[in-house]
Amino acid sequence: NYPILEEYDFLADKTNANLAIELSPKAHLRPYQEKSLSKMFSNGRARSGVIVLPCGAGKSLTGVAAAARVKKSCLCLCTNAVSVDQWKYQFTLWSSVQAEDVASFTANKKEKFRG
């Protein structure tokens, strides 16, 4: 019973547990990353949509920053196992989340989700 929503009121969500995640102090968002996040969270809720940035522009950092703002478990869908490993690394690099708290699911590796 989890419908797809155009907006997610994460502050009022009592169903999904809060996640102890903070953006790392070493994470410095560029102005265009801040702009994309401000559009996503413009009304105090997470709006659905797609953030499009070119290679090397910091999509992973922007995604980790969004997850840190929502403070709920999230799912990152990837097209290959290399990208899965990259996302796991990015979460540990740019946030307070530890590697053992990030579960990877690929054709060859299925880690147990602890959240």
PDB file of C-alpha atoms in Angstrom:
ATOM      1  CA  ASN A   1       0.000   0.000   0.000  1.00  0.00           C
ATOM      2  CA  TYR A   2       2.665   2.508  -1.011  1.00  0.00           C
ATOM      3  CA  PRO A   3       1.251   4.627  -3.836  1.00  0.00           C
ATOM      4  CA  ILE A   4       3.511   6.577  -6.178  1.00  0.00           C
ATOM      5  CA  LEU A   5       3.350  10.209  -5.139  1.00  0.00           C
ATOM      6  CA  GLU A   6       4.134  13.420  -6.981  1.00  0.00           C
ATOM      7  CA  GLU A   7       5.194  14.894  -3.650  1.00  0.00           C
ATOM      8  CA  TYR A   8       6.477  13.148  -0.543  1.00  0.00           C
ATOM      9  CA  ASP A   9       5.836  14.828   2.808  1.00  0.00           C
ATOM     10  CA  PHE A  10       8.891  13.293   4.445  1.00  0.00           C
ATOM     11  CA  LEU A  11       8.671  15.541   7.510  1.00  0.00           C
ATOM     12  CA  ALA A  12       5.204  14.207   8.357  1.00  0.00           C
ATOM     13  CA  ASP A  13       5.965  10.573   7.423  1.00  0.00           C
ATOM     14  CA  LYS A  14       5.575   8.434  10.542  1.00  0.00           C
ATOM     15  CA  THR A  15       5.376   5.129   8.613  1.00  0.00           C
ATOM     16  CA  ASN A  16       8.997   5.010   7.435  1.00  0.00           C
ATOM     17  CA  ALA A  17      11.647   5.209  10.140  1.00  0.00           C
ATOM     18  CA  ASN A  18      14.014   8.150  10.196  1.00  0.00           C
ATOM     19  CA  LEU A  19      17.578   7.431   9.136  1.00  0.00           C
ATOM     20  CA  ALA A  20      20.499   8.902  11.065  1.00  0.00           C
ATOM     21  CA  ILE A  21      22.221  10.478   8.057  1.00  0.00           C
ATOM     22  CA  GLU A  22      23.976  13.798   7.765  1.00  0.00           C
ATOM     23  CA  LEU A  23      25.802  15.326   4.846  1.00  0.00           C
ATOM     24  CA  SER A  24      29.551  15.274   5.477  1.00  0.00           C
ATOM     25  CA  PRO A  25      31.186  18.617   6.351  1.00  0.00           C
ATOM     26  CA  LYS A  26      33.609  18.008   3.456  1.00  0.00           C
ATOM     27  CA  ALA A  27      30.695  17.955   0.981  1.00  0.00           C
ATOM     28  CA  HIS A  28      30.457  21.320  -0.754  1.00  0.00           C
ATOM     29  CA  LEU A  29      27.566  21.609  -3.169  1.00  0.00           C
ATOM     30  CA  ARG A  30      28.036  23.705  -6.288  1.00  0.00           C
ATOM     31  CA  PRO A  31      25.466  26.429  -7.033  1.00  0.00           C
ATOM     32  CA  TYR A  32      23.714  24.355  -9.743  1.00  0.00           C
ATOM     33  CA  GLN A  33      23.472  21.371  -7.351  1.00  0.00           C
ATOM     34  CA  GLU A  34      21.921  23.640  -4.700  1.00  0.00           C
ATOM     35  CA  LYS A  35      19.522  24.977  -7.335  1.00  0.00           C
ATOM     36  CA  SER A  36      18.382  21.488  -8.335  1.00  0.00           C
ATOM     37  CA  LEU A  37      17.830  20.561  -4.682  1.00  0.00           C
ATOM     38  CA  SER A  38      15.932  23.777  -3.992  1.00  0.00           C
ATOM     39  CA  LYS A  39      13.572  22.952  -6.871  1.00  0.00           C
ATOM     40  CA  MET A  40      13.134  19.417  -5.567  1.00  0.00           C
ATOM     41  CA  PHE A  41      12.330  20.624  -2.031  1.00  0.00           C
ATOM     42  CA  SER A  42      10.732  23.985  -2.909  1.00  0.00           C
ATOM     43  CA  ASN A  43       7.564  23.501  -0.860  1.00  0.00           C
ATOM     44  CA  GLY A  44       8.952  21.574   2.117  1.00  0.00           C
ATOM     45  CA  ARG A  45       8.196  18.266   0.442  1.00  0.00           C
ATOM     46  CA  ALA A  46      10.224  16.116  -1.919  1.00  0.00           C
ATOM     47  CA  ARG A  47       8.854  16.558  -5.425  1.00  0.00           C
ATOM     48  CA  SER A  48       9.221  13.707  -7.894  1.00  0.00           C
ATOM     49  CA  GLY A  49      11.187  14.282 -11.039  1.00  0.00           C
ATOM     50  CA  VAL A  50      14.545  13.792 -12.669  1.00  0.00           C
ATOM     51  CA  ILE A  51      17.729  15.729 -12.031  1.00  0.00           C
ATOM     52  CA  VAL A  52      19.763  15.839 -15.250  1.00  0.00           C
ATOM     53  CA  LEU A  53      23.449  16.745 -15.017  1.00  0.00           C
ATOM     54  CA  PRO A  54      26.333  15.898 -17.352  1.00  0.00           C
ATOM     55  CA  CYS A  55      29.080  13.411 -16.513  1.00  0.00           C
ATOM     56  CA  GLY A  56      31.290  14.643 -13.705  1.00  0.00           C
ATOM     57  CA  ALA A  57      28.839  17.331 -12.575  1.00  0.00           C
ATOM     58  CA  GLY A  58      28.096  15.684  -9.233  1.00  0.00           C
ATOM     59  CA  LYS A  59      24.879  13.720  -9.664  1.00  0.00           C
ATOM     60  CA  SER A  60      25.938  11.303  -6.926  1.00  0.00           C
ATOM     61  CA  LEU A  61      26.682  14.100  -4.442  1.00  0.00           C
ATOM     62  CA  THR A  62      23.367  15.749  -5.310  1.00  0.00           C
ATOM     63  CA  GLY A  63      21.556  12.437  -4.715  1.00  0.00           C
ATOM     64  CA  VAL A  64      23.328  11.848  -1.401  1.00  0.00           C
ATOM     65  CA  ALA A  65      22.476  15.415  -0.342  1.00  0.00           C
ATOM     66  CA  ALA A  66      18.805  14.775  -1.194  1.00  0.00           C
ATOM     67  CA  ALA A  67      18.828  11.550   0.844  1.00  0.00           C
ATOM     68  CA  ALA A  68      20.444  13.378   3.767  1.00  0.00           C
ATOM     69  CA  ARG A  69      17.722  16.015   3.650  1.00  0.00           C
ATOM     70  CA  VAL A  70      14.892  13.442   3.610  1.00  0.00           C
ATOM     71  CA  LYS A  71      16.537  11.286   6.334  1.00  0.00           C
ATOM     72  CA  LYS A  72      14.763   8.107   5.220  1.00  0.00           C
ATOM     73  CA  SER A  73      16.064   4.926   3.608  1.00  0.00           C
ATOM     74  CA  CYS A  74      16.322   5.278  -0.137  1.00  0.00           C
ATOM     75  CA  LEU A  75      16.768   3.114  -3.190  1.00  0.00           C
ATOM     76  CA  CYS A  76      19.254   3.988  -5.945  1.00  0.00           C
ATOM     77  CA  LEU A  77      18.548   2.135  -9.172  1.00  0.00           C
ATOM     78  CA  CYS A  78      21.540   1.562 -11.439  1.00  0.00           C
ATOM     79  CA  THR A  79      22.104   0.050 -14.851  1.00  0.00           C
ATOM     80  CA  ASN A  80      25.185  -1.983 -13.892  1.00  0.00           C
ATOM     81  CA  ALA A  81      27.166  -3.362 -10.946  1.00  0.00           C
ATOM     82  CA  VAL A  82      29.921  -0.757 -11.300  1.00  0.00           C
ATOM     83  CA  SER A  83      27.377   2.015 -10.737  1.00  0.00           C
ATOM     84  CA  VAL A  84      25.986   0.155  -7.712  1.00  0.00           C
ATOM     85  CA  ASP A  85      29.461   0.063  -6.155  1.00  0.00           C
ATOM     86  CA  GLN A  86      29.987   3.731  -7.024  1.00  0.00           C
ATOM     87  CA  TRP A  87      26.771   4.771  -5.266  1.00  0.00           C
ATOM     88  CA  LYS A  88      27.688   2.778  -2.164  1.00  0.00           C
ATOM     89  CA  TYR A  89      31.076   4.476  -2.083  1.00  0.00           C
ATOM     90  CA  GLN A  90      29.524   7.925  -2.646  1.00  0.00           C
ATOM     91  CA  PHE A  91      27.166   7.468   0.312  1.00  0.00           C
ATOM     92  CA  THR A  92      30.089   6.613   2.581  1.00  0.00           C
ATOM     93  CA  LEU A  93      32.189   9.475   1.155  1.00  0.00           C
ATOM     94  CA  TRP A  94      29.616  12.274   1.307  1.00  0.00           C
ATOM     95  CA  SER A  95      27.487  11.313   4.323  1.00  0.00           C
ATOM     96  CA  SER A  96      27.653   9.925   7.826  1.00  0.00           C
ATOM     97  CA  VAL A  97      26.377   6.528   6.619  1.00  0.00           C
ATOM     98  CA  GLN A  98      28.755   3.609   7.135  1.00  0.00           C
ATOM     99  CA  ALA A  99      29.464   1.041   4.398  1.00  0.00           C
ATOM    100  CA  GLU A 100      27.803  -1.746   6.400  1.00  0.00           C
ATOM    101  CA  ASP A 101      24.566   0.291   6.416  1.00  0.00           C
ATOM    102  CA  VAL A 102      24.366   0.354   2.599  1.00  0.00           C
ATOM    103  CA  ALA A 103      23.072  -2.810   0.950  1.00  0.00           C
ATOM    104  CA  SER A 104      23.999  -3.696  -2.639  1.00  0.00           C
ATOM    105  CA  PHE A 105      21.864  -5.881  -4.881  1.00  0.00           C
ATOM    106  CA  THR A 106      23.333  -7.053  -8.187  1.00  0.00           C
ATOM    107  CA  ALA A 107      23.215 -10.247 -10.227  1.00  0.00           C
ATOM    108  CA  ASN A 108      26.295 -11.503  -8.374  1.00  0.00           C
ATOM    109  CA  LYS A 109      25.935  -9.890  -4.944  1.00  0.00           C
ATOM    110  CA  LYS A 110      22.878  -9.626  -2.706  1.00  0.00           C
ATOM    111  CA  GLU A 111      23.577  -8.022   0.645  1.00  0.00           C
ATOM    112  CA  LYS A 112      20.947  -8.076   3.379  1.00  0.00           C
ATOM    113  CA  PHE A 113      19.207  -4.737   3.949  1.00  0.00           C
ATOM    114  CA  ARG A 114      19.311  -3.861   7.636  1.00  0.00           C
ATOM    115  CA  GLY A 115      17.122  -0.744   7.563  1.00  0.00           C
TER     116      GLY A 115
END
